[in-house]
PDB file of C-alpha atoms in Angstrom:
ATOM      1  CA  UNK H   1     -30.077  24.251 -12.909  1.00 47.00           C
ATOM      2  CA  UNK H   2     -29.608  23.181 -16.511  1.00 51.00           C
ATOM      3  CA  UNK H   3     -29.066  19.434 -16.959  1.00 53.00           C
ATOM      4  CA  UNK H   4     -27.401  17.921 -20.028  1.00 57.00           C
ATOM      5  CA  UNK H   5     -28.437  14.372 -20.924  1.00 59.00           C
ATOM      6  CA  UNK H   6     -25.458  12.482 -22.316  1.00 55.00           C
ATOM      7  CA  UNK H   7     -26.354   9.392 -24.378  1.00 57.00           C
ATOM      8  CA  UNK H   8     -23.847   6.551 -24.450  1.00 58.00           C
ATOM      9  CA  UNK H   9     -23.934   3.861 -27.180  1.00 53.00           C
ATOM     10  CA  UNK H  10     -26.824   5.641 -28.970  1.00 50.00           C
ATOM     11  CA  UNK H  11     -27.191   9.143 -30.319  1.00 42.00           C
ATOM     12  CA  UNK H  12     -29.802  11.386 -28.753  1.00 44.00           C
ATOM     13  CA  UNK H  13     -31.693  11.446 -32.043  1.00 42.00           C
ATOM     14  CA  UNK H  14     -31.840   7.713 -32.676  1.00 48.00           C
ATOM     15  CA  UNK H  15     -33.338   6.834 -29.295  1.00 71.00           C
ATOM     16  CA  UNK H  16     -33.333   3.431 -27.583  1.00 82.00           C
ATOM     17  CA  UNK H  17     -35.362   0.343 -28.313  1.00 80.00           C
ATOM     18  CA  UNK H  18     -34.916  -1.544 -25.047  1.00 84.00           C
ATOM     19  CA  UNK H  19     -34.225  -1.091 -21.352  1.00 88.00           C
ATOM     20  CA  UNK H  20     -31.826   1.679 -20.379  1.00 91.00           C
ATOM     21  CA  UNK H  21     -29.855   2.718 -17.319  1.00 88.00           C
ATOM     22  CA  UNK H  22     -29.855   6.352 -16.199  1.00 89.00           C
ATOM     23  CA  UNK H  23     -26.842   7.092 -14.038  1.00 83.00           C
ATOM     24  CA  UNK H  24     -25.059   9.969 -12.409  1.00 81.00           C
ATOM     25  CA  UNK H  25     -22.351  11.977 -14.136  1.00 79.00           C
ATOM     26  CA  UNK H  26     -22.099  14.806 -11.629  1.00 75.00           C
ATOM     27  CA  UNK H  27     -19.323  17.391 -11.523  1.00 73.00           C
ATOM     28  CA  UNK H  28     -18.811  16.166  -7.946  1.00 71.00           C
ATOM     29  CA  UNK H  29     -17.983  12.598  -9.017  1.00 69.00           C
ATOM     30  CA  UNK H  30     -14.528  11.200  -8.211  1.00 65.00           C
ATOM     31  CA  UNK H  31     -11.543  13.436  -8.886  1.00 63.00           C
ATOM     32  CA  UNK H  32      -7.796  12.920  -8.649  1.00 61.00           C
ATOM     33  CA  UNK H  33      -7.881  13.715  -4.920  1.00 63.00           C
ATOM     34  CA  UNK H  34     -11.340  12.805  -3.627  1.00 63.00           C
ATOM     35  CA  UNK H  35     -13.684   9.833  -3.989  1.00 63.00           C
ATOM     36  CA  UNK H  36     -17.484  10.036  -4.064  1.00 63.00           C
ATOM     37  CA  UNK H  37     -18.166   6.537  -5.346  1.00 62.00           C
ATOM     38  CA  UNK H  38     -21.742   5.474  -4.582  1.00 65.00           C
ATOM     39  CA  UNK H  39     -22.789   8.961  -3.479  1.00 75.00           C
ATOM     40  CA  UNK H  40     -25.186   9.620  -6.352  1.00 82.00           C
ATOM     41  CA  UNK H  41     -28.170   7.631  -7.624  1.00 83.00           C
ATOM     42  CA  UNK H  42     -28.385   5.428 -10.726  1.00 84.00           C
ATOM     43  CA  UNK H  43     -31.626   3.906 -12.027  1.00 87.00           C
ATOM     44  CA  UNK H  44     -31.472   0.496 -13.717  1.00 86.00           C
ATOM     45  CA  UNK H  45     -33.873  -1.246 -16.118  1.00 86.00           C
ATOM     46  CA  UNK H  46     -35.780   1.880 -17.171  1.00 92.00           C
ATOM     47  CA  UNK H  47     -38.339   1.405 -19.956  1.00 90.00           C
ATOM     48  CA  UNK H  48     -36.951   3.544 -22.793  1.00 88.00           C
ATOM     49  CA  UNK H  49     -40.378   3.641 -24.485  1.00 88.00           C
ATOM     50  CA  UNK H  50     -42.053   5.265 -21.491  1.00 89.00           C
ATOM     51  CA  UNK H  51     -41.462   9.020 -21.298  1.00 88.00           C
ATOM     52  CA  UNK H  52     -42.819   9.045 -17.752  1.00 91.00           C
ATOM     53  CA  UNK H  53     -40.408   6.304 -16.626  1.00 90.00           C
ATOM     54  CA  UNK H  54     -37.448   8.107 -18.217  1.00 90.00           C
ATOM     55  CA  UNK H  55     -38.462  11.449 -16.711  1.00 90.00           C
ATOM     56  CA  UNK H  56     -38.924   9.913 -13.262  1.00 92.00           C
ATOM     57  CA  UNK H  57     -35.530   8.214 -13.405  1.00 91.00           C
ATOM     58  CA  UNK H  58     -33.761  11.399 -14.529  1.00 90.00           C
ATOM     59  CA  UNK H  59     -35.366  13.355 -11.687  1.00 89.00           C
ATOM     60  CA  UNK H  60     -34.234  10.753  -9.144  1.00 89.00           C
ATOM     61  CA  UNK H  61     -30.660  11.158 -10.338  1.00 88.00           C
ATOM     62  CA  UNK H  62     -30.919  14.957 -10.224  1.00 86.00           C
ATOM     63  CA  UNK H  63     -32.427  14.797  -6.734  1.00 86.00           C
ATOM     64  CA  UNK H  64     -29.377  12.847  -5.577  1.00 85.00           C
ATOM     65  CA  UNK H  65     -27.215  15.716  -6.864  1.00 83.00           C
ATOM     66  CA  UNK H  66     -29.255  18.212  -4.856  1.00 81.00           C
ATOM     67  CA  UNK H  67     -29.150  16.130  -1.677  1.00 78.00           C
ATOM     68  CA  UNK H  68     -25.365  15.996  -1.785  1.00 68.00           C
ATOM     69  CA  UNK H  69     -24.773  19.646  -2.686  1.00 68.00           C
ATOM     70  CA  UNK H  70     -22.071  21.037  -4.960  1.00 60.00           C
ATOM     71  CA  UNK H  71     -24.514  21.501  -7.839  1.00 67.00           C
ATOM     72  CA  UNK H  72     -23.116  23.480 -10.741  1.00 70.00           C
ATOM     73  CA  UNK H  73     -24.665  24.686 -13.957  1.00 70.00           C
ATOM     74  CA  UNK H  74     -24.676  22.266 -16.902  1.00 77.00           C
ATOM     75  CA  UNK H  75     -24.670  19.100 -14.762  1.00 80.00           C
ATOM     76  CA  UNK H  76     -24.805  15.858 -16.746  1.00 85.00           C
ATOM     77  CA  UNK H  77     -26.899  12.689 -16.562  1.00 87.00           C
ATOM     78  CA  UNK H  78     -25.555   9.650 -18.374  1.00 85.00           C
ATOM     79  CA  UNK H  79     -27.958   7.383 -20.291  1.00 88.00           C
ATOM     80  CA  UNK H  80     -26.761   3.967 -21.457  1.00 85.00           C
ATOM     81  CA  UNK H  81     -28.249   0.835 -22.932  1.00 86.00           C
ATOM     82  CA  UNK H  82     -28.984  -1.659 -20.155  1.00 86.00           C
ATOM     83  CA  UNK H  83     -26.469  -4.479 -20.628  1.00 87.00           C
ATOM     84  CA  UNK H  84     -28.028  -7.942 -20.990  1.00 87.00           C
ATOM     85  CA  UNK H  85     -26.744 -11.502 -20.661  1.00 90.00           C
ATOM     86  CA  UNK H  86     -24.196 -10.588 -18.008  1.00 93.00           C
ATOM     87  CA  UNK H  87     -22.250 -13.433 -16.370  1.00 93.00           C
ATOM     88  CA  UNK H  88     -19.795 -11.425 -14.234  1.00 93.00           C
ATOM     89  CA  UNK H  89     -19.838  -7.800 -13.093  1.00 92.00           C
ATOM     90  CA  UNK H  90     -18.096  -5.606 -10.578  1.00 93.00           C
ATOM     91  CA  UNK H  91     -15.335  -3.100 -10.020  1.00 94.00           C
ATOM     92  CA  UNK H  92     -11.625  -3.305 -10.826  1.00 96.00           C
ATOM     93  CA  UNK H  93      -8.963  -1.090  -9.249  1.00 94.00           C
ATOM     94  CA  UNK H  94      -5.735  -0.781 -11.214  1.00 95.00           C
ATOM     95  CA  UNK H  95      -3.749  -0.610  -7.964  1.00 93.00           C
ATOM     96  CA  UNK H  96      -4.310  -1.976  -4.453  1.00 91.00           C
ATOM     97  CA  UNK H  97      -6.157   0.719  -2.496  1.00 87.00           C
ATOM     98  CA  UNK H  98      -4.854  -0.620   0.843  1.00 85.00           C
ATOM     99  CA  UNK H  99      -1.220   0.193   0.138  1.00 85.00           C
ATOM    100  CA  UNK H 100      -0.759   1.288  -3.474  1.00 88.00           C
ATOM    101  CA  UNK H 101       0.954  -1.985  -4.349  1.00 91.00           C
ATOM    102  CA  UNK H 102       0.975  -3.066  -8.026  1.00 94.00           C
ATOM    103  CA  UNK H 103      -2.064  -5.345  -8.257  1.00 95.00           C
ATOM    104  CA  UNK H 104      -5.242  -5.319 -10.257  1.00 96.00           C
ATOM    105  CA  UNK H 105      -7.891  -5.775  -7.548  1.00 96.00           C
ATOM    106  CA  UNK H 106     -11.212  -7.150  -8.808  1.00 96.00           C
ATOM    107  CA  UNK H 107     -14.372  -7.130  -6.657  1.00 94.00           C
ATOM    108  CA  UNK H 108     -17.006  -9.098  -8.522  1.00 93.00           C
ATOM    109  CA  UNK H 109     -20.292 -10.973  -8.508  1.00 90.00           C
ATOM    110  CA  UNK H 110     -21.428 -13.847 -10.700  1.00 89.00           C
ATOM    111  CA  UNK H 111     -24.879 -13.386 -12.242  1.00 83.00           C
ATOM    112  CA  UNK H 112     -26.909 -10.961 -14.315  1.00 76.00           C
ATOM    113  CA  UNK H 113     -27.243  -8.168 -11.733  1.00 73.00           C
ATOM    114  CA  UNK H 114     -24.733  -5.367 -12.300  1.00 71.00           C
ATOM    115  CA  UNK H 115     -25.047  -3.349  -9.090  1.00 67.00           C
ATOM    116  CA  UNK H 116     -24.455  -5.881  -6.300  1.00 66.00           C
ATOM    117  CA  UNK H 117     -20.768  -4.967  -5.905  1.00 66.00           C
ATOM    118  CA  UNK H 118     -21.161  -1.185  -6.118  1.00 65.00           C
ATOM    119  CA  UNK H 119     -24.046  -1.340  -3.625  1.00 61.00           C
ATOM    120  CA  UNK H 120     -21.910  -3.347  -1.178  1.00 63.00           C
ATOM    121  CA  UNK H 121     -24.037  -6.514  -1.258  1.00 69.00           C
ATOM    122  CA  UNK H 122     -21.303  -8.790  -2.671  1.00 67.00           C
ATOM    123  CA  UNK H 123     -17.524  -8.660  -2.340  1.00 73.00           C
ATOM    124  CA  UNK H 124     -15.855 -11.628  -4.024  1.00 87.00           C
ATOM    125  CA  UNK H 125     -12.243 -10.627  -4.519  1.00 90.00           C
ATOM    126  CA  UNK H 126      -9.312 -11.572  -6.723  1.00 93.00           C
ATOM    127  CA  UNK H 127      -5.905  -9.914  -7.066  1.00 93.00           C
ATOM    128  CA  UNK H 128      -3.682 -10.115 -10.138  1.00 95.00           C
ATOM    129  CA  UNK H 129      -0.091  -8.861 -10.075  1.00 95.00           C
ATOM    130  CA  UNK H 130       0.362  -6.126 -12.671  1.00 95.00           C
ATOM    131  CA  UNK H 131       3.433  -7.581 -14.395  1.00 93.00           C
ATOM    132  CA  UNK H 132       1.895 -10.995 -15.072  1.00 91.00           C
ATOM    133  CA  UNK H 133       2.076 -12.378 -18.605  1.00 89.00           C
ATOM    134  CA  UNK H 134      -1.324 -12.220 -20.305  1.00 84.00           C
ATOM    135  CA  UNK H 135      -1.238 -15.968 -21.037  1.00 89.00           C
ATOM    136  CA  UNK H 136      -1.048 -16.710 -17.311  1.00 92.00           C
ATOM    137  CA  UNK H 137      -4.244 -14.848 -16.436  1.00 94.00           C
ATOM    138  CA  UNK H 138      -7.231 -17.233 -16.081  1.00 91.00           C
ATOM    139  CA  UNK H 139     -10.430 -16.806 -18.055  1.00 90.00           C
ATOM    140  CA  UNK H 140     -12.477 -14.553 -17.938  1.00 91.00           C
ATOM    141  CA  UNK H 141     -10.118 -12.133 -16.154  1.00 95.00           C
ATOM    142  CA  UNK H 142      -7.730 -12.139 -19.116  1.00 95.00           C
ATOM    143  CA  UNK H 143     -10.488 -10.486 -21.183  1.00 94.00           C
ATOM    144  CA  UNK H 144     -11.036  -7.811 -18.547  1.00 96.00           C
ATOM    145  CA  UNK H 145      -7.343  -7.061 -17.986  1.00 96.00           C
ATOM    146  CA  UNK H 146      -6.823  -6.656 -21.753  1.00 95.00           C
ATOM    147  CA  UNK H 147      -9.600  -4.045 -21.856  1.00 95.00           C
ATOM    148  CA  UNK H 148      -8.329  -2.267 -18.753  1.00 96.00           C
ATOM    149  CA  UNK H 149      -4.799  -2.030 -20.145  1.00 95.00           C
ATOM    150  CA  UNK H 150      -6.177  -0.336 -23.261  1.00 94.00           C
ATOM    151  CA  UNK H 151      -7.867   2.271 -21.042  1.00 95.00           C
ATOM    152  CA  UNK H 152      -4.697   2.742 -18.966  1.00 94.00           C
ATOM    153  CA  UNK H 153      -2.705   3.539 -22.103  1.00 93.00           C
ATOM    154  CA  UNK H 154      -5.234   6.187 -23.094  1.00 93.00           C
ATOM    155  CA  UNK H 155      -4.993   7.748 -19.627  1.00 91.00           C
ATOM    156  CA  UNK H 156      -1.188   7.509 -19.364  1.00 87.00           C
ATOM    157  CA  UNK H 157      -1.095   4.989 -16.533  1.00 80.00           C
ATOM    158  CA  UNK H 158      -3.391   6.909 -14.167  1.00 88.00           C
ATOM    159  CA  UNK H 159      -4.648   4.718 -11.294  1.00 90.00           C
ATOM    160  CA  UNK H 160      -8.279   3.905 -12.050  1.00 93.00           C
ATOM    161  CA  UNK H 161     -11.541   2.652 -10.532  1.00 91.00           C
ATOM    162  CA  UNK H 162     -13.519   0.931 -13.309  1.00 94.00           C
ATOM    163  CA  UNK H 163     -17.039  -0.535 -13.254  1.00 91.00           C
ATOM    164  CA  UNK H 164     -17.383  -3.431 -15.684  1.00 94.00           C
ATOM    165  CA  UNK H 165     -19.409  -6.401 -16.854  1.00 94.00           C
ATOM    166  CA  UNK H 166     -18.485  -9.487 -18.844  1.00 96.00           C
ATOM    167  CA  UNK H 167     -21.292 -10.862 -20.989  1.00 95.00           C
ATOM    168  CA  UNK H 168     -22.014 -14.517 -21.701  1.00 94.00           C
ATOM    169  CA  UNK H 169     -20.515 -14.059 -25.173  1.00 95.00           C
ATOM    170  CA  UNK H 170     -17.274 -12.879 -23.429  1.00 94.00           C
ATOM    171  CA  UNK H 171     -17.682  -9.253 -24.504  1.00 95.00           C
ATOM    172  CA  UNK H 172     -16.339  -6.825 -21.889  1.00 96.00           C
ATOM    173  CA  UNK H 173     -18.545  -3.809 -21.176  1.00 94.00           C
ATOM    174  CA  UNK H 174     -17.101  -0.774 -19.373  1.00 93.00           C
ATOM    175  CA  UNK H 175     -19.748   1.230 -17.505  1.00 88.00           C
ATOM    176  CA  UNK H 176     -17.684   3.936 -15.846  1.00 85.00           C
ATOM    177  CA  UNK H 177     -14.059   4.981 -15.321  1.00 88.00           C
ATOM    178  CA  UNK H 178     -12.935   7.111 -12.376  1.00 85.00           C
ATOM    179  CA  UNK H 179      -9.559   8.222 -11.000  1.00 86.00           C
ATOM    180  CA  UNK H 180      -8.562   6.054  -8.041  1.00 85.00           C
ATOM    181  CA  UNK H 181      -8.290   8.782  -5.423  1.00 75.00           C
ATOM    182  CA  UNK H 182      -7.757   6.374  -2.502  1.00 70.00           C
ATOM    183  CA  UNK H 183      -4.071   5.789  -3.299  1.00 71.00           C
ATOM    184  CA  UNK H 184      -3.153   9.447  -2.897  1.00 71.00           C
ATOM    185  CA  UNK H 185      -2.671   8.947   0.845  1.00 71.00           C
ATOM    186  CA  UNK H 186       0.287   6.613   0.165  1.00 73.00           C
ATOM    187  CA  UNK H 187       3.840   7.336  -0.924  1.00 75.00           C
ATOM    188  CA  UNK H 188       4.852   6.082  -4.351  1.00 80.00           C
ATOM    189  CA  UNK H 189       5.554   2.344  -4.385  1.00 81.00           C
ATOM    190  CA  UNK H 190       8.674   0.803  -5.926  1.00 89.00           C
ATOM    191  CA  UNK H 191       6.882  -1.775  -8.057  1.00 92.00           C
ATOM    192  CA  UNK H 192      10.091  -3.578  -9.041  1.00 94.00           C
ATOM    193  CA  UNK H 193      10.805  -4.394  -5.395  1.00 93.00           C
ATOM    194  CA  UNK H 194       7.351  -5.949  -5.089  1.00 92.00           C
ATOM    195  CA  UNK H 195       7.884  -8.019  -8.238  1.00 95.00           C
ATOM    196  CA  UNK H 196      11.282  -9.215  -6.974  1.00 95.00           C
ATOM    197  CA  UNK H 197       9.814 -10.122  -3.571  1.00 92.00           C
ATOM    198  CA  UNK H 198       7.017 -12.052  -5.249  1.00 92.00           C
ATOM    199  CA  UNK H 199       9.480 -14.004  -7.409  1.00 93.00           C
ATOM    200  CA  UNK H 200      11.569 -14.842  -4.327  1.00 94.00           C
ATOM    201  CA  UNK H 201       8.435 -16.012  -2.522  1.00 94.00           C
ATOM    202  CA  UNK H 202       7.459 -18.260  -5.433  1.00 93.00           C
ATOM    203  CA  UNK H 203      10.958 -19.766  -5.430  1.00 95.00           C
ATOM    204  CA  UNK H 204      10.762 -20.335  -1.681  1.00 95.00           C
ATOM    205  CA  UNK H 205       7.363 -22.004  -2.051  1.00 95.00           C
ATOM    206  CA  UNK H 206       8.670 -24.252  -4.853  1.00 95.00           C
ATOM    207  CA  UNK H 207      11.607 -25.333  -2.696  1.00 95.00           C
ATOM    208  CA  UNK H 208       9.326 -26.116   0.248  1.00 95.00           C
ATOM    209  CA  UNK H 209       6.864 -28.009  -1.943  1.00 95.00           C
ATOM    210  CA  UNK H 210       9.614 -30.400  -3.038  1.00 94.00           C
ATOM    211  CA  UNK H 211       9.838 -31.517   0.591  1.00 92.00           C
ATOM    212  CA  UNK H 212       6.088 -32.038   1.072  1.00 94.00           C
ATOM    213  CA  UNK H 213       4.945 -35.116   2.979  1.00 93.00           C
ATOM    214  CA  UNK H 214       2.593 -35.866   0.063  1.00 91.00           C
ATOM    215  CA  UNK H 215       3.698 -36.115  -3.558  1.00 85.00           C
ATOM    216  CA  UNK H 216       2.427 -33.392  -5.935  1.00 85.00           C
ATOM    217  CA  UNK H 217       0.533 -31.487  -3.259  1.00 93.00           C
ATOM    218  CA  UNK H 218       1.702 -28.698  -0.963  1.00 96.00           C
ATOM    219  CA  UNK H 219      -0.905 -26.462   0.633  1.00 95.00           C
ATOM    220  CA  UNK H 220      -0.335 -23.598   3.068  1.00 95.00           C
ATOM    221  CA  UNK H 221      -2.924 -22.092   5.402  1.00 93.00           C
ATOM    222  CA  UNK H 222      -2.713 -19.482   8.119  1.00 85.00           C
ATOM    223  CA  UNK H 223      -5.342 -21.020  10.439  1.00 84.00           C
ATOM    224  CA  UNK H 224      -5.902 -24.693   9.628  1.00 87.00           C
ATOM    225  CA  UNK H 225      -4.168 -26.135  12.716  1.00 91.00           C
ATOM    226  CA  UNK H 226      -2.593 -24.439  15.763  1.00 93.00           C
ATOM    227  CA  UNK H 227      -3.729 -21.114  14.231  1.00 91.00           C
ATOM    228  CA  UNK H 228      -0.585 -18.936  14.079  1.00 93.00           C
ATOM    229  CA  UNK H 229      -2.707 -16.095  12.661  1.00 90.00           C
ATOM    230  CA  UNK H 230      -4.563 -15.934  15.989  1.00 92.00           C
ATOM    231  CA  UNK H 231      -1.698 -16.742  18.335  1.00 93.00           C
ATOM    232  CA  UNK H 232       1.204 -14.670  16.940  1.00 94.00           C
ATOM    233  CA  UNK H 233      -0.592 -12.659  14.220  1.00 92.00           C
ATOM    234  CA  UNK H 234      -0.775 -12.766  10.452  1.00 89.00           C
ATOM    235  CA  UNK H 235       2.488 -10.811  10.105  1.00 89.00           C
ATOM    236  CA  UNK H 236       4.469 -11.987  13.082  1.00 90.00           C
ATOM    237  CA  UNK H 237       7.732 -10.364  14.166  1.00 93.00           C
ATOM    238  CA  UNK H 238      10.841 -12.557  14.240  1.00 94.00           C
ATOM    239  CA  UNK H 239      10.839 -13.035  18.027  1.00 96.00           C
ATOM    240  CA  UNK H 240       7.181 -14.163  18.154  1.00 96.00           C
ATOM    241  CA  UNK H 241       7.657 -16.522  15.224  1.00 96.00           C
ATOM    242  CA  UNK H 242      10.866 -18.092  16.539  1.00 96.00           C
ATOM    243  CA  UNK H 243       9.432 -18.630  20.049  1.00 97.00           C
ATOM    244  CA  UNK H 244       6.223 -20.196  18.767  1.00 96.00           C
ATOM    245  CA  UNK H 245       8.177 -22.377  16.353  1.00 96.00           C
ATOM    246  CA  UNK H 246      10.713 -23.511  18.959  1.00 96.00           C
ATOM    247  CA  UNK H 247       8.325 -24.132  21.862  1.00 96.00           C
ATOM    248  CA  UNK H 248       5.428 -25.785  20.020  1.00 96.00           C
ATOM    249  CA  UNK H 249       5.438 -26.129  16.241  1.00 96.00           C
ATOM    250  CA  UNK H 250       8.882 -27.602  15.740  1.00 96.00           C
ATOM    251  CA  UNK H 251       8.181 -30.930  17.472  1.00 95.00           C
ATOM    252  CA  UNK H 252       6.008 -30.606  20.605  1.00 96.00           C
ATOM    253  CA  UNK H 253       2.815 -30.305  18.543  1.00 96.00           C
ATOM    254  CA  UNK H 254       3.447 -33.774  17.062  1.00 96.00           C
ATOM    255  CA  UNK H 255       4.698 -35.413  20.277  1.00 95.00           C
ATOM    256  CA  UNK H 256       1.316 -34.864  21.917  1.00 93.00           C
ATOM    257  CA  UNK H 257      -0.427 -36.624  19.031  1.00 95.00           C
ATOM    258  CA  UNK H 258       2.022 -39.542  18.888  1.00 96.00           C
ATOM    259  CA  UNK H 259       1.329 -40.350  22.531  1.00 94.00           C
ATOM    260  CA  UNK H 260      -2.339 -41.053  21.749  1.00 95.00           C
ATOM    261  CA  UNK H 261      -1.797 -43.189  18.645  1.00 96.00           C
ATOM    262  CA  UNK H 262      -1.379 -40.750  15.763  1.00 97.00           C
ATOM    263  CA  UNK H 263       1.437 -40.682  13.192  1.00 95.00           C
ATOM    264  CA  UNK H 264       4.932 -39.406  13.798  1.00 95.00           C
ATOM    265  CA  UNK H 265       5.698 -37.059  10.895  1.00 94.00           C
ATOM    266  CA  UNK H 266       9.183 -35.931  12.060  1.00 89.00           C
ATOM    267  CA  UNK H 267       8.848 -32.334  10.856  1.00 93.00           C
ATOM    268  CA  UNK H 268       7.837 -28.829  11.939  1.00 96.00           C
ATOM    269  CA  UNK H 269       4.251 -27.814  11.222  1.00 97.00           C
ATOM    270  CA  UNK H 270       4.865 -24.103  10.509  1.00 97.00           C
ATOM    271  CA  UNK H 271       6.859 -22.293   7.827  1.00 96.00           C
ATOM    272  CA  UNK H 272       7.224 -18.615   6.933  1.00 94.00           C
ATOM    273  CA  UNK H 273       6.965 -16.989   3.518  1.00 92.00           C
ATOM    274  CA  UNK H 274       8.111 -13.360   3.423  1.00 86.00           C
ATOM    275  CA  UNK H 275       6.854 -12.171   6.820  1.00 86.00           C
ATOM    276  CA  UNK H 276       3.794 -14.399   7.164  1.00 92.00           C
ATOM    277  CA  UNK H 277       3.549 -17.718   9.075  1.00 95.00           C
ATOM    278  CA  UNK H 278       1.709 -20.643   7.490  1.00 96.00           C
ATOM    279  CA  UNK H 279       0.672 -24.171   8.457  1.00 96.00           C
ATOM    280  CA  UNK H 280       1.577 -27.048   6.129  1.00 97.00           C
ATOM    281  CA  UNK H 281      -1.845 -28.559   5.501  1.00 97.00           C
ATOM    282  CA  UNK H 282      -0.619 -31.921   4.180  1.00 96.00           C
ATOM    283  CA  UNK H 283       1.612 -32.278   7.248  1.00 97.00           C
ATOM    284  CA  UNK H 284      -1.382 -31.592   9.518  1.00 96.00           C
ATOM    285  CA  UNK H 285      -3.539 -34.107   7.625  1.00 96.00           C
ATOM    286  CA  UNK H 286      -0.895 -36.815   7.894  1.00 96.00           C
ATOM    287  CA  UNK H 287      -0.284 -36.149  11.605  1.00 97.00           C
ATOM    288  CA  UNK H 288      -3.998 -36.696  12.280  1.00 96.00           C
ATOM    289  CA  UNK H 289      -4.032 -40.198  10.806  1.00 97.00           C
ATOM    290  CA  UNK H 290      -3.821 -43.321  13.019  1.00 97.00           C
ATOM    291  CA  UNK H 291      -0.297 -44.701  13.349  1.00 95.00           C
ATOM    292  CA  UNK H 292      -1.172 -48.258  12.330  1.00 94.00           C
ATOM    293  CA  UNK H 293      -2.831 -47.707   8.925  1.00 94.00           C
ATOM    294  CA  UNK H 294      -1.048 -48.901   5.769  1.00 94.00           C
ATOM    295  CA  UNK H 295       0.894 -46.601   3.449  1.00 92.00           C
ATOM    296  CA  UNK H 296      -1.652 -47.239   0.695  1.00 94.00           C
ATOM    297  CA  UNK H 297      -4.562 -46.241   2.946  1.00 96.00           C
ATOM    298  CA  UNK H 298      -2.628 -43.176   4.067  1.00 95.00           C
ATOM    299  CA  UNK H 299      -2.171 -42.025   0.447  1.00 94.00           C
ATOM    300  CA  UNK H 300      -5.825 -42.614  -0.351  1.00 95.00           C
ATOM    301  CA  UNK H 301      -6.965 -40.629   2.695  1.00 96.00           C
ATOM    302  CA  UNK H 302      -4.575 -37.738   2.002  1.00 95.00           C
ATOM    303  CA  UNK H 303      -5.760 -37.542  -1.607  1.00 95.00           C
ATOM    304  CA  UNK H 304      -9.364 -37.510  -0.420  1.00 96.00           C
ATOM    305  CA  UNK H 305      -8.737 -34.789   2.188  1.00 95.00           C
ATOM    306  CA  UNK H 306      -6.823 -32.570  -0.253  1.00 94.00           C
ATOM    307  CA  UNK H 307      -9.419 -32.916  -3.021  1.00 94.00           C
ATOM    308  CA  UNK H 308     -12.167 -32.179  -0.504  1.00 95.00           C
ATOM    309  CA  UNK H 309     -10.365 -29.027   0.637  1.00 93.00           C
ATOM    310  CA  UNK H 310      -9.795 -27.823  -2.937  1.00 91.00           C
ATOM    311  CA  UNK H 311     -13.482 -28.250  -3.720  1.00 93.00           C
ATOM    312  CA  UNK H 312     -14.559 -26.658  -0.426  1.00 91.00           C
ATOM    313  CA  UNK H 313     -11.869 -24.147   0.624  1.00 84.00           C
ATOM    314  CA  UNK H 314     -14.181 -22.605   3.210  1.00 82.00           C
TER     315      UNK H 314
END
């Protein structure tokens, strides 16, 4: 088998002066229809000045090709400069792989290691709707999305799986770009319907928040109190939702608390956005306060509880 070494960032003649990464670029990597992410070996932090270290790392990558079959002539091994001063790294999908819906899905880790997400050790997750205005995207994700959109234009909107890092100086580094084969099992999604549904949901939330029991704060949770996610499911059908609401979460939930000295809040505990039931967290907090405390103390306690939850959402 003949192996071609492909040098990224540096020419083969100029060499490298620091640590390098030697990674797979097999002909059996991801294609438009199949995914082999994580199947082949990559070697990080290789001493570029040691011929033995480079040779050993290249052989490890080639061995991973052999172990997984499908070896063709002229296979490639990719050699890149090892990225330093990384603050965030991970993988971004340009569509949701669970249903082909129009979201950028980012799995990431904070720190200088660049392989914790791809190796499955860390899975922090954030989703960003694809039609969002760039000014609404929080830092540092705005930097990443800008880079990803440039790549999407070059590849004519193809769904992609992209490994990335963001350095401490806010430079975005793209390690690898693959077709996102996972979405091929789904029918094409009407993105405009998703965007319209999202806008309607935001409007519904805004209307509900204006009726919150606590000024300037309206928080929804699926399991904070009376746990609808466990009792009727995270996407409850209309019959289950209406029965649970009528029998318990309209008023009975509060009546039981009032009888033992807690506040009467005069409102249902559960609402539904799209097809998902939620608990009003501020309503639950208020209902768990003693009936005889002053309004001022009530406000102070609610502010404390809400701030505590924001700082510790777990």
